[in-house]
mmCIF file with all atom_site columns, C-alpha atoms in Angstrom:
data_model
loop_
_atom_site.group_PDB
_atom_site.id
_atom_site.type_symbol
_atom_site.label_atom_id
_atom_site.label_alt_id
_atom_site.label_comp_id
_atom_site.label_asym_id
_atom_site.label_entity_id
_atom_site.label_seq_id
_atom_site.pdbx_PDB_ins_code
_atom_site.Cartn_x
_atom_site.Cartn_y
_atom_site.Cartn_z
_atom_site.occupancy
_atom_site.B_iso_or_equiv
_atom_site.pdbx_formal_charge
_atom_site.auth_seq_id
_atom_site.auth_comp_id
_atom_site.auth_asym_id
_atom_site.auth_atom_id
_atom_site.pdbx_PDB_model_num
ATOM 1   C CA . GLY S 1 1   ? -16.175 7.590   -0.436  1.00 67.00 ? 21  GLY S CA 1
ATOM 2   C CA . ALA S 1 2   ? -12.511 7.686   0.638   1.00 86.00 ? 22  ALA S CA 1
ATOM 3   C CA . VAL S 1 3   ? -11.052 8.931   -2.634  1.00 93.00 ? 23  VAL S CA 1
ATOM 4   C CA . VAL S 1 4   ? -7.447  10.029  -2.921  1.00 96.00 ? 24  VAL S CA 1
ATOM 5   C CA . SER S 1 5   ? -6.136  11.796  -5.984  1.00 96.00 ? 25  SER S CA 1
ATOM 6   C CA . GLN S 1 6   ? -2.598  12.362  -7.197  1.00 97.00 ? 26  GLN S CA 1
ATOM 7   C CA . HIS S 1 7   ? -1.292  14.861  -9.683  1.00 97.00 ? 27  HIS S CA 1
ATOM 8   C CA . PRO S 1 8   ? 0.362   14.557  -12.093 1.00 97.00 ? 28  PRO S CA 1
ATOM 9   C CA . SER S 1 9   ? -0.190  10.946  -13.100 1.00 97.00 ? 29  SER S CA 1
ATOM 10  C CA . ARG S 1 10  ? 2.947   10.990  -15.205 1.00 97.00 ? 30  ARG S CA 1
ATOM 11  C CA . VAL S 1 11  ? 5.864   13.383  -15.444 1.00 97.00 ? 31  VAL S CA 1
ATOM 12  C CA . ILE S 1 12  ? 9.044   13.474  -17.483 1.00 97.00 ? 32  ILE S CA 1
ATOM 13  C CA . CYS S 1 13  ? 11.765  15.891  -16.462 1.00 96.00 ? 33  CYS S CA 1
ATOM 14  C CA . LYS S 1 14  ? 15.384  16.659  -17.142 1.00 96.00 ? 34  LYS S CA 1
ATOM 15  C CA . SER S 1 15  ? 18.112  15.650  -14.746 1.00 97.00 ? 35  SER S CA 1
ATOM 16  C CA . GLY S 1 16  ? 18.765  18.364  -12.161 1.00 97.00 ? 36  GLY S CA 1
ATOM 17  C CA . THR S 1 17  ? 15.263  19.776  -12.081 1.00 97.00 ? 37  THR S CA 1
ATOM 18  C CA . SER S 1 18  ? 12.776  19.498  -9.228  1.00 97.00 ? 38  SER S CA 1
ATOM 19  C CA . VAL S 1 19  ? 9.393   17.848  -9.487  1.00 97.00 ? 39  VAL S CA 1
ATOM 20  C CA . LYS S 1 20  ? 6.397   18.303  -7.195  1.00 97.00 ? 40  LYS S CA 1
ATOM 21  C CA . ILE S 1 21  ? 3.711   15.653  -6.780  1.00 98.00 ? 41  ILE S CA 1
ATOM 22  C CA . GLU S 1 22  ? 0.414   16.479  -5.074  1.00 97.00 ? 42  GLU S CA 1
ATOM 23  C CA . CYS S 1 23  ? -1.742  14.112  -3.068  1.00 96.00 ? 43  CYS S CA 1
ATOM 24  C CA . ARG S 1 24  ? -5.262  15.095  -2.073  1.00 96.00 ? 44  ARG S CA 1
ATOM 25  C CA . SER S 1 25  ? -7.948  13.412  -0.012  1.00 95.00 ? 45  SER S CA 1
ATOM 26  C CA . LEU S 1 26  ? -11.164 14.411  -1.752  1.00 95.00 ? 46  LEU S CA 1
ATOM 27  C CA . ASP S 1 27  ? -13.891 13.418  0.661   1.00 91.00 ? 47  ASP S CA 1
ATOM 28  C CA . PHE S 1 28  ? -12.298 13.027  4.075   1.00 91.00 ? 48  PHE S CA 1
ATOM 29  C CA . GLN S 1 29  ? -9.786  14.752  6.294   1.00 91.00 ? 49  GLN S CA 1
ATOM 30  C CA . ALA S 1 30  ? -6.458  12.996  6.225   1.00 91.00 ? 50  ALA S CA 1
ATOM 31  C CA . THR S 1 31  ? -4.622  13.455  9.496   1.00 89.00 ? 51  THR S CA 1
ATOM 32  C CA . THR S 1 32  ? -1.872  11.192  8.240   1.00 91.00 ? 52  THR S CA 1
ATOM 33  C CA . MET S 1 33  ? -0.502  10.766  4.747   1.00 94.00 ? 53  MET S CA 1
ATOM 34  C CA . PHE S 1 34  ? 2.100   8.355   3.479   1.00 96.00 ? 54  PHE S CA 1
ATOM 35  C CA . TRP S 1 35  ? 4.452   8.326   0.516   1.00 97.00 ? 55  TRP S CA 1
ATOM 36  C CA . TYR S 1 36  ? 5.604   5.095   -1.085  1.00 97.00 ? 56  TYR S CA 1
ATOM 37  C CA . ARG S 1 37  ? 7.953   4.220   -3.867  1.00 97.00 ? 57  ARG S CA 1
ATOM 38  C CA . GLN S 1 38  ? 7.453   1.170   -6.058  1.00 96.00 ? 58  GLN S CA 1
ATOM 39  C CA . PHE S 1 39  ? 10.056  -0.230  -8.403  1.00 93.00 ? 59  PHE S CA 1
ATOM 40  C CA . PRO S 1 40  ? 8.946   -2.402  -11.343 1.00 90.00 ? 60  PRO S CA 1
ATOM 41  C CA . LYS S 1 41  ? 7.614   -5.786  -10.269 1.00 88.00 ? 61  LYS S CA 1
ATOM 42  C CA . GLN S 1 42  ? 8.348   -5.031  -6.631  1.00 93.00 ? 62  GLN S CA 1
ATOM 43  C CA . SER S 1 43  ? 6.356   -4.233  -3.550  1.00 95.00 ? 63  SER S CA 1
ATOM 44  C CA . LEU S 1 44  ? 5.655   -0.830  -2.053  1.00 95.00 ? 64  LEU S CA 1
ATOM 45  C CA . MET S 1 45  ? 8.396   0.738   0.023   1.00 94.00 ? 65  MET S CA 1
ATOM 46  C CA . LEU S 1 46  ? 7.372   3.334   2.581   1.00 95.00 ? 66  LEU S CA 1
ATOM 47  C CA . MET S 1 47  ? 9.385   6.519   2.200   1.00 96.00 ? 67  MET S CA 1
ATOM 48  C CA . ALA S 1 48  ? 7.847   8.764   4.824   1.00 95.00 ? 68  ALA S CA 1
ATOM 49  C CA . THR S 1 49  ? 4.853   9.494   6.997   1.00 93.00 ? 69  THR S CA 1
ATOM 50  C CA . SER S 1 50  ? 3.464   12.959  7.422   1.00 91.00 ? 70  SER S CA 1
ATOM 51  C CA . ASN S 1 51  ? 0.977   14.327  9.895   1.00 86.00 ? 71  ASN S CA 1
ATOM 52  C CA . GLU S 1 52  ? -0.831  17.565  9.178   1.00 83.00 ? 72  GLU S CA 1
ATOM 53  C CA . GLY S 1 53  ? 1.106   20.527  10.483  1.00 81.00 ? 73  GLY S CA 1
ATOM 54  C CA . SER S 1 54  ? 4.123   18.472  11.536  1.00 83.00 ? 74  SER S CA 1
ATOM 55  C CA . LYS S 1 55  ? 7.421   17.546  9.984   1.00 86.00 ? 75  LYS S CA 1
ATOM 56  C CA . ALA S 1 56  ? 7.454   14.294  8.063   1.00 91.00 ? 76  ALA S CA 1
ATOM 57  C CA . THR S 1 57  ? 9.038   11.182  9.519   1.00 92.00 ? 77  THR S CA 1
ATOM 58  C CA . TYR S 1 58  ? 11.333  9.529   7.014   1.00 95.00 ? 78  TYR S CA 1
ATOM 59  C CA . GLU S 1 59  ? 12.187  5.857   6.818   1.00 94.00 ? 79  GLU S CA 1
ATOM 60  C CA . GLN S 1 60  ? 15.764  4.770   7.194   1.00 93.00 ? 80  GLN S CA 1
ATOM 61  C CA . GLY S 1 61  ? 17.745  5.300   4.029   1.00 94.00 ? 81  GLY S CA 1
ATOM 62  C CA . VAL S 1 62  ? 15.436  7.929   2.547   1.00 96.00 ? 82  VAL S CA 1
ATOM 63  C CA . GLU S 1 63  ? 17.151  11.269  1.965   1.00 94.00 ? 83  GLU S CA 1
ATOM 64  C CA . LYS S 1 64  ? 15.192  14.074  3.593   1.00 93.00 ? 84  LYS S CA 1
ATOM 65  C CA . ASP S 1 65  ? 16.799  16.761  1.448   1.00 94.00 ? 85  ASP S CA 1
ATOM 66  C CA . LYS S 1 66  ? 16.111  14.833  -1.737  1.00 96.00 ? 86  LYS S CA 1
ATOM 67  C CA . PHE S 1 67  ? 12.460  14.065  -1.009  1.00 97.00 ? 87  PHE S CA 1
ATOM 68  C CA . LEU S 1 68  ? 10.764  17.065  0.589   1.00 96.00 ? 88  LEU S CA 1
ATOM 69  C CA . ILE S 1 69  ? 7.354   16.390  2.050   1.00 95.00 ? 89  ILE S CA 1
ATOM 70  C CA . ASN S 1 70  ? 4.847   19.019  3.096   1.00 91.00 ? 90  ASN S CA 1
ATOM 71  C CA . HIS S 1 71  ? 1.495   18.295  4.700   1.00 89.00 ? 91  HIS S CA 1
ATOM 72  C CA . ALA S 1 72  ? 0.078   21.784  5.018   1.00 83.00 ? 92  ALA S CA 1
ATOM 73  C CA . SER S 1 73  ? -3.595  20.917  5.311   1.00 90.00 ? 93  SER S CA 1
ATOM 74  C CA . LEU S 1 74  ? -5.858  18.030  6.193   1.00 91.00 ? 94  LEU S CA 1
ATOM 75  C CA . THR S 1 75  ? -6.473  17.344  2.511   1.00 93.00 ? 95  THR S CA 1
ATOM 76  C CA . LEU S 1 76  ? -3.152  18.003  0.814   1.00 94.00 ? 96  LEU S CA 1
ATOM 77  C CA . SER S 1 77  ? 0.347   16.609  0.979   1.00 94.00 ? 97  SER S CA 1
ATOM 78  C CA . THR S 1 78  ? 3.124   17.253  -1.504  1.00 95.00 ? 98  THR S CA 1
ATOM 79  C CA . LEU S 1 79  ? 6.283   15.369  -2.362  1.00 97.00 ? 99  LEU S CA 1
ATOM 80  C CA . THR S 1 80  ? 9.044   17.328  -4.066  1.00 97.00 ? 100 THR S CA 1
ATOM 81  C CA . VAL S 1 81  ? 11.873  15.410  -5.645  1.00 97.00 ? 101 VAL S CA 1
ATOM 82  C CA . THR S 1 82  ? 14.716  17.905  -5.651  1.00 97.00 ? 102 THR S CA 1
ATOM 83  C CA . SER S 1 83  ? 17.503  17.894  -8.225  1.00 96.00 ? 103 SER S CA 1
ATOM 84  C CA . ALA S 1 84  ? 16.108  14.747  -9.756  1.00 96.00 ? 104 ALA S CA 1
ATOM 85  C CA . HIS S 1 85  ? 18.436  12.210  -11.344 1.00 96.00 ? 105 HIS S CA 1
ATOM 86  C CA . PRO S 1 86  ? 17.690  9.141   -13.478 1.00 96.00 ? 106 PRO S CA 1
ATOM 87  C CA . GLU S 1 87  ? 17.911  6.865   -10.442 1.00 96.00 ? 107 GLU S CA 1
ATOM 88  C CA . ASP S 1 88  ? 14.930  8.720   -8.967  1.00 96.00 ? 108 ASP S CA 1
ATOM 89  C CA . SER S 1 89  ? 12.774  7.449   -11.804 1.00 97.00 ? 109 SER S CA 1
ATOM 90  C CA . SER S 1 90  ? 10.086  5.323   -10.234 1.00 96.00 ? 110 SER S CA 1
ATOM 91  C CA . PHE S 1 91  ? 6.399   4.996   -9.429  1.00 97.00 ? 111 PHE S CA 1
ATOM 92  C CA . TYR S 1 92  ? 5.412   7.107   -6.431  1.00 98.00 ? 112 TYR S CA 1
ATOM 93  C CA . ILE S 1 93  ? 2.210   6.371   -4.551  1.00 98.00 ? 113 ILE S CA 1
ATOM 94  C CA . CYS S 1 94  ? 0.592   8.352   -1.780  1.00 97.00 ? 114 CYS S CA 1
ATOM 95  C CA . SER S 1 95  ? -2.005  7.191   0.689   1.00 96.00 ? 115 SER S CA 1
ATOM 96  C CA . ALA S 1 96  ? -4.111  8.910   3.287   1.00 95.00 ? 116 ALA S CA 1
ATOM 97  C CA . ALA S 1 97  ? -5.677  7.882   6.550   1.00 91.00 ? 117 ALA S CA 1
ATOM 98  C CA . PRO S 1 98  ? -8.387  9.552   8.648   1.00 87.00 ? 118 PRO S CA 1
ATOM 99  C CA . GLY S 1 99  ? -6.798  9.860   12.054  1.00 75.00 ? 119 GLY S CA 1
ATOM 100 C CA . LEU S 1 100 ? -3.682  8.641   13.805  1.00 71.00 ? 120 LEU S CA 1
ATOM 101 C CA . ALA S 1 101 ? -5.247  5.336   14.874  1.00 73.00 ? 121 ALA S CA 1
ATOM 102 C CA . TRP S 1 102 ? -6.458  4.595   11.382  1.00 81.00 ? 122 TRP S CA 1
ATOM 103 C CA . LYS S 1 103 ? -7.939  1.253   10.380  1.00 83.00 ? 123 LYS S CA 1
ATOM 104 C CA . THR S 1 104 ? -7.480  1.622   6.631   1.00 87.00 ? 124 THR S CA 1
ATOM 105 C CA . GLN S 1 105 ? -5.214  3.595   4.313   1.00 91.00 ? 125 GLN S CA 1
ATOM 106 C CA . TYR S 1 106 ? -6.646  4.835   1.046   1.00 94.00 ? 126 TYR S CA 1
ATOM 107 C CA . PHE S 1 107 ? -4.309  4.997   -1.892  1.00 96.00 ? 127 PHE S CA 1
ATOM 108 C CA . GLY S 1 108 ? -3.899  7.471   -4.709  1.00 96.00 ? 128 GLY S CA 1
ATOM 109 C CA . PRO S 1 109 ? -3.500  6.267   -8.294  1.00 97.00 ? 129 PRO S CA 1
ATOM 110 C CA . GLY S 1 110 ? 0.240   6.886   -8.333  1.00 97.00 ? 130 GLY S CA 1
ATOM 111 C CA . THR S 1 111 ? 2.653   9.075   -10.284 1.00 98.00 ? 131 THR S CA 1
ATOM 112 C CA . ARG S 1 112 ? 5.137   7.727   -12.766 1.00 97.00 ? 132 ARG S CA 1
ATOM 113 C CA . LEU S 1 113 ? 8.314   9.823   -12.754 1.00 97.00 ? 133 LEU S CA 1
ATOM 114 C CA . LEU S 1 114 ? 10.872  9.534   -15.521 1.00 97.00 ? 134 LEU S CA 1
ATOM 115 C CA . VAL S 1 115 ? 14.063  11.548  -15.210 1.00 97.00 ? 135 VAL S CA 1
ATOM 116 C CA . LEU S 1 116 ? 16.063  11.885  -18.398 1.00 96.00 ? 136 LEU S CA 1
ATOM 117 C CA . ALA D 2 1   ? 11.116  -7.180  13.396  1.00 57.00 ? 204 ALA D CA 1
ATOM 118 C CA . GLN D 2 2   ? 7.701   -7.317  11.846  1.00 61.00 ? 205 GLN D CA 1
ATOM 119 C CA . THR D 2 3   ? 7.771   -8.921  8.425   1.00 90.00 ? 206 THR D CA 1
ATOM 120 C CA . VAL D 2 4   ? 5.231   -10.147 5.927   1.00 96.00 ? 207 VAL D CA 1
ATOM 121 C CA . THR D 2 5   ? 5.970   -13.086 3.638   1.00 96.00 ? 208 THR D CA 1
ATOM 122 C CA . GLN D 2 6   ? 4.114   -14.141 0.535   1.00 97.00 ? 209 GLN D CA 1
ATOM 123 C CA . SER D 2 7   ? 5.707   -17.349 -0.642  1.00 95.00 ? 210 SER D CA 1
ATOM 124 C CA . GLN D 2 8   ? 3.909   -17.574 -3.995  1.00 96.00 ? 211 GLN D CA 1
ATOM 125 C CA . PRO D 2 9   ? 5.341   -15.098 -6.538  1.00 96.00 ? 212 PRO D CA 1
ATOM 126 C CA . GLU D 2 10  ? 2.791   -16.246 -9.132  1.00 97.00 ? 213 GLU D CA 1
ATOM 127 C CA . MET D 2 11  ? -0.467  -18.141 -9.127  1.00 97.00 ? 214 MET D CA 1
ATOM 128 C CA . SER D 2 12  ? -2.932  -19.015 -11.851 1.00 97.00 ? 215 SER D CA 1
ATOM 129 C CA . VAL D 2 13  ? -6.478  -20.294 -11.786 1.00 97.00 ? 216 VAL D CA 1
ATOM 130 C CA . GLN D 2 14  ? -9.196  -21.147 -14.239 1.00 98.00 ? 217 GLN D CA 1
ATOM 131 C CA . GLU D 2 15  ? -12.058 -18.727 -14.484 1.00 97.00 ? 218 GLU D CA 1
ATOM 132 C CA . ALA D 2 16  ? -14.879 -19.628 -12.075 1.00 97.00 ? 219 ALA D CA 1
ATOM 133 C CA . GLU D 2 17  ? -12.559 -21.736 -9.918  1.00 98.00 ? 220 GLU D CA 1
ATOM 134 C CA . THR D 2 18  ? -11.292 -21.005 -6.417  1.00 98.00 ? 221 THR D CA 1
ATOM 135 C CA . VAL D 2 19  ? -7.768  -19.931 -5.549  1.00 98.00 ? 222 VAL D CA 1
ATOM 136 C CA . THR D 2 20  ? -6.008  -19.321 -2.245  1.00 98.00 ? 223 THR D CA 1
ATOM 137 C CA . LEU D 2 21  ? -3.125  -16.904 -1.785  1.00 98.00 ? 224 LEU D CA 1
ATOM 138 C CA . SER D 2 22  ? -0.829  -17.431 1.188   1.00 98.00 ? 225 SER D CA 1
ATOM 139 C CA . CYS D 2 23  ? 0.594   -14.925 3.618   1.00 98.00 ? 226 CYS D CA 1
ATOM 140 C CA . THR D 2 24  ? 2.489   -15.283 6.862   1.00 97.00 ? 227 THR D CA 1
ATOM 141 C CA . TYR D 2 25  ? 3.650   -12.556 9.161   1.00 96.00 ? 228 TYR D CA 1
ATOM 142 C CA . ASP D 2 26  ? 5.820   -12.089 12.162  1.00 93.00 ? 229 ASP D CA 1
ATOM 143 C CA . THR D 2 27  ? 4.880   -9.853  15.060  1.00 89.00 ? 230 THR D CA 1
ATOM 144 C CA . SER D 2 28  ? 5.140   -9.470  18.797  1.00 87.00 ? 231 SER D CA 1
ATOM 145 C CA . GLU D 2 29  ? 1.999   -7.356  19.007  1.00 86.00 ? 232 GLU D CA 1
ATOM 146 C CA . SER D 2 30  ? -1.265  -8.788  20.243  1.00 83.00 ? 233 SER D CA 1
ATOM 147 C CA . ASP D 2 31  ? -3.625  -6.328  18.584  1.00 84.00 ? 234 ASP D CA 1
ATOM 148 C CA . TYR D 2 32  ? -3.123  -5.439  14.955  1.00 89.00 ? 235 TYR D CA 1
ATOM 149 C CA . TYR D 2 33  ? -4.724  -5.277  11.544  1.00 93.00 ? 236 TYR D CA 1
ATOM 150 C CA . LEU D 2 34  ? -4.075  -7.331  8.434   1.00 96.00 ? 237 LEU D CA 1
ATOM 151 C CA . PHE D 2 35  ? -5.015  -6.407  4.890   1.00 97.00 ? 238 PHE D CA 1
ATOM 152 C CA . TRP D 2 36  ? -5.123  -7.737  1.391   1.00 98.00 ? 239 TRP D CA 1
ATOM 153 C CA . TYR D 2 37  ? -4.680  -5.150  -1.344  1.00 97.00 ? 240 TYR D CA 1
ATOM 154 C CA . LYS D 2 38  ? -5.112  -5.688  -5.057  1.00 97.00 ? 241 LYS D CA 1
ATOM 155 C CA . GLN D 2 39  ? -3.035  -3.839  -7.647  1.00 97.00 ? 242 GLN D CA 1
ATOM 156 C CA . PRO D 2 40  ? -4.373  -4.297  -11.190 1.00 96.00 ? 243 PRO D CA 1
ATOM 157 C CA . PRO D 2 41  ? -2.427  -3.207  -14.294 1.00 94.00 ? 244 PRO D CA 1
ATOM 158 C CA . SER D 2 42  ? -3.593  0.370   -13.680 1.00 93.00 ? 245 SER D CA 1
ATOM 159 C CA . ARG D 2 43  ? -1.422  0.207   -10.513 1.00 94.00 ? 246 ARG D CA 1
ATOM 160 C CA . GLN D 2 44  ? -4.192  1.652   -8.340  1.00 95.00 ? 247 GLN D CA 1
ATOM 161 C CA . MET D 2 45  ? -4.033  -0.028  -4.936  1.00 96.00 ? 248 MET D CA 1
ATOM 162 C CA . ILE D 2 46  ? -7.461  -1.351  -3.992  1.00 95.00 ? 249 ILE D CA 1
ATOM 163 C CA . LEU D 2 47  ? -8.404  -2.641  -0.556  1.00 94.00 ? 250 LEU D CA 1
ATOM 164 C CA . VAL D 2 48  ? -9.795  -6.146  -0.864  1.00 97.00 ? 251 VAL D CA 1
ATOM 165 C CA . ILE D 2 49  ? -10.337 -7.116  2.750   1.00 96.00 ? 252 ILE D CA 1
ATOM 166 C CA . ARG D 2 50  ? -9.314  -6.209  6.289   1.00 95.00 ? 253 ARG D CA 1
ATOM 167 C CA . GLN D 2 51  ? -9.007  -8.411  9.366   1.00 96.00 ? 254 GLN D CA 1
ATOM 168 C CA . GLU D 2 52  ? -8.771  -7.185  12.915  1.00 93.00 ? 255 GLU D CA 1
ATOM 169 C CA . ALA D 2 53  ? -6.643  -9.517  15.002  1.00 92.00 ? 256 ALA D CA 1
ATOM 170 C CA . TYR D 2 54  ? -8.890  -9.398  18.044  1.00 91.00 ? 257 TYR D CA 1
ATOM 171 C CA . LYS D 2 55  ? -11.802 -10.734 16.002  1.00 90.00 ? 258 LYS D CA 1
ATOM 172 C CA . GLN D 2 56  ? -11.907 -14.509 15.800  1.00 86.00 ? 259 GLN D CA 1
ATOM 173 C CA . GLN D 2 57  ? -14.338 -14.509 12.902  1.00 93.00 ? 260 GLN D CA 1
ATOM 174 C CA . ASN D 2 58  ? -12.742 -14.542 9.477   1.00 96.00 ? 261 ASN D CA 1
ATOM 175 C CA . ALA D 2 59  ? -13.508 -11.478 7.368   1.00 95.00 ? 262 ALA D CA 1
ATOM 176 C CA . THR D 2 60  ? -15.553 -11.907 4.198   1.00 96.00 ? 263 THR D CA 1
ATOM 177 C CA . GLU D 2 61  ? -16.297 -9.541  1.326   1.00 94.00 ? 264 GLU D CA 1
ATOM 178 C CA . ASN D 2 62  ? -18.498 -11.142 -1.308  1.00 96.00 ? 265 ASN D CA 1
ATOM 179 C CA . ARG D 2 63  ? -16.265 -13.626 -3.193  1.00 97.00 ? 266 ARG D CA 1
ATOM 180 C CA . PHE D 2 64  ? -13.237 -12.815 -1.049  1.00 98.00 ? 267 PHE D CA 1
ATOM 181 C CA . SER D 2 65  ? -12.625 -14.402 2.324   1.00 97.00 ? 268 SER D CA 1
ATOM 182 C CA . VAL D 2 66  ? -9.674  -14.921 4.607   1.00 98.00 ? 269 VAL D CA 1
ATOM 183 C CA . ASN D 2 67  ? -8.434  -17.755 6.749   1.00 97.00 ? 270 ASN D CA 1
ATOM 184 C CA . PHE D 2 68  ? -6.895  -16.012 9.727   1.00 96.00 ? 271 PHE D CA 1
ATOM 185 C CA . GLN D 2 69  ? -4.873  -18.279 11.987  1.00 95.00 ? 272 GLN D CA 1
ATOM 186 C CA . LYS D 2 70  ? -3.535  -16.011 14.721  1.00 93.00 ? 273 LYS D CA 1
ATOM 187 C CA . ALA D 2 71  ? -1.440  -18.583 16.532  1.00 93.00 ? 274 ALA D CA 1
ATOM 188 C CA . ALA D 2 72  ? 0.200   -19.684 13.298  1.00 95.00 ? 275 ALA D CA 1
ATOM 189 C CA . LYS D 2 73  ? 0.489   -16.045 12.130  1.00 95.00 ? 276 LYS D CA 1
ATOM 190 C CA . SER D 2 74  ? -1.107  -16.986 8.847   1.00 96.00 ? 277 SER D CA 1
ATOM 191 C CA . PHE D 2 75  ? -3.510  -14.872 6.792   1.00 97.00 ? 278 PHE D CA 1
ATOM 192 C CA . SER D 2 76  ? -4.534  -16.451 3.486   1.00 98.00 ? 279 SER D CA 1
ATOM 193 C CA . LEU D 2 77  ? -6.942  -14.988 0.944   1.00 98.00 ? 280 LEU D CA 1
ATOM 194 C CA . LYS D 2 78  ? -9.485  -17.178 -0.810  1.00 98.00 ? 281 LYS D CA 1
ATOM 195 C CA . ILE D 2 79  ? -11.059 -15.961 -4.030  1.00 98.00 ? 282 ILE D CA 1
ATOM 196 C CA . SER D 2 80  ? -14.151 -17.913 -5.056  1.00 98.00 ? 283 SER D CA 1
ATOM 197 C CA . ASP D 2 81  ? -15.673 -17.990 -8.533  1.00 98.00 ? 284 ASP D CA 1
ATOM 198 C CA . SER D 2 82  ? -12.603 -16.278 -10.007 1.00 98.00 ? 285 SER D CA 1
ATOM 199 C CA . GLN D 2 83  ? -13.306 -13.652 -12.638 1.00 97.00 ? 286 GLN D CA 1
ATOM 200 C CA . LEU D 2 84  ? -11.077 -12.190 -15.331 1.00 97.00 ? 287 LEU D CA 1
ATOM 201 C CA . GLY D 2 85  ? -11.146 -8.883  -13.485 1.00 96.00 ? 288 GLY D CA 1
ATOM 202 C CA . ASP D 2 86  ? -9.473  -10.512 -10.502 1.00 98.00 ? 289 ASP D CA 1
ATOM 203 C CA . ALA D 2 87  ? -6.197  -10.707 -12.410 1.00 97.00 ? 290 ALA D CA 1
ATOM 204 C CA . ALA D 2 88  ? -3.746  -8.477  -10.535 1.00 97.00 ? 291 ALA D CA 1
ATOM 205 C CA . MET D 2 89  ? -0.886  -8.326  -8.059  1.00 98.00 ? 292 MET D CA 1
ATOM 206 C CA . TYR D 2 90  ? -2.117  -9.094  -4.569  1.00 98.00 ? 293 TYR D CA 1
ATOM 207 C CA . PHE D 2 91  ? -0.280  -7.716  -1.569  1.00 98.00 ? 294 PHE D CA 1
ATOM 208 C CA . CYS D 2 92  ? -0.702  -8.862  1.988   1.00 98.00 ? 295 CYS D CA 1
ATOM 209 C CA . ALA D 2 93  ? -0.034  -6.119  4.518   1.00 96.00 ? 296 ALA D CA 1
ATOM 210 C CA . TYR D 2 94  ? 0.289   -5.760  8.250   1.00 93.00 ? 297 TYR D CA 1
ATOM 211 C CA . ARG D 2 95  ? -0.293  -2.592  10.235  1.00 91.00 ? 298 ARG D CA 1
ATOM 212 C CA . ARG D 2 96  ? 2.524   -2.180  12.695  1.00 83.00 ? 299 ARG D CA 1
ATOM 213 C CA . SER D 2 97  ? 2.980   0.326   15.484  1.00 80.00 ? 300 SER D CA 1
ATOM 214 C CA . VAL D 2 98  ? 6.254   2.216   15.727  1.00 76.00 ? 301 VAL D CA 1
ATOM 215 C CA . GLN D 2 99  ? 6.575   4.678   18.602  1.00 75.00 ? 302 GLN D CA 1
ATOM 216 C CA . GLY D 2 100 ? 2.853   5.313   18.554  1.00 75.00 ? 303 GLY D CA 1
ATOM 217 C CA . ALA D 2 101 ? 2.659   5.723   14.785  1.00 80.00 ? 304 ALA D CA 1
ATOM 218 C CA . GLN D 2 102 ? 0.957   3.203   12.531  1.00 86.00 ? 305 GLN D CA 1
ATOM 219 C CA . LYS D 2 103 ? 2.605   1.967   9.347   1.00 90.00 ? 306 LYS D CA 1
ATOM 220 C CA . LEU D 2 104 ? 1.826   -0.632  6.738   1.00 93.00 ? 307 LEU D CA 1
ATOM 221 C CA . VAL D 2 105 ? 4.327   -3.360  5.987   1.00 93.00 ? 308 VAL D CA 1
ATOM 222 C CA . PHE D 2 106 ? 3.765   -5.129  2.685   1.00 96.00 ? 309 PHE D CA 1
ATOM 223 C CA . GLY D 2 107 ? 4.637   -8.587  1.502   1.00 96.00 ? 310 GLY D CA 1
ATOM 224 C CA . GLN D 2 108 ? 6.419   -9.172  -1.774  1.00 96.00 ? 311 GLN D CA 1
ATOM 225 C CA . GLY D 2 109 ? 3.189   -9.730  -3.670  1.00 97.00 ? 312 GLY D CA 1
ATOM 226 C CA . THR D 2 110 ? 1.602   -12.570 -5.639  1.00 98.00 ? 313 THR D CA 1
ATOM 227 C CA . ARG D 2 111 ? 0.734   -12.137 -9.294  1.00 98.00 ? 314 ARG D CA 1
ATOM 228 C CA . LEU D 2 112 ? -2.585  -13.818 -10.007 1.00 98.00 ? 315 LEU D CA 1
ATOM 229 C CA . THR D 2 113 ? -3.480  -14.851 -13.545 1.00 98.00 ? 316 THR D CA 1
ATOM 230 C CA . ILE D 2 114 ? -7.000  -15.905 -14.480 1.00 97.00 ? 317 ILE D CA 1
ATOM 231 C CA . ASN D 2 115 ? -7.212  -18.352 -17.370 1.00 96.00 ? 318 ASN D CA 1
ATOM 232 C CA . PRO D 2 116 ? -10.401 -18.097 -19.444 1.00 94.00 ? 319 PRO D CA 1
#
């Protein structure tokens, strides 16, 4: 149980285009979902937290207009990187938790984004 | 501020031997959760073990166990009978509360190599 999927697993796009990444909880309802960014050989950096039906809460330094997050249902959250530039190239990981007072987050397999 | 420190960037161990990964954290909370996550080359984050701070008993999951020292704010992971499949990045994480919301704070990670 507790499986989280992400799609696509890898995406290459041209500078200036927008890219959408989907995160789905397959066998549980995810009240809360999280988006992380991971640079090579570094730890995970939390970008934002989203609760179903509410606006996402962004971490300090994360541009809300650059990284649009939508959590429209209890099983789906999306991250849209708008007007992507090469510096947005990174590994993006989502996670999901069942409930606000969660005990464990379950992670998706990640999406590698390369902006040319 | 709540922080998590892993002081060993890299560790190596002979197959079948035991290795201990260190983690210290800083918090003013009295009730919290601590985690060890494994990230193999596939980059999928995998939960290894979870410790609830109010429990005095150290958590154990098969070959994985922790040494939780609450007063010292130390949370080390012991891997017994190391296997080649244990090779990965290991992240220590702390669940912190921010204005009623729960977030994970990760340490810098320890890269574990298993020598055959």
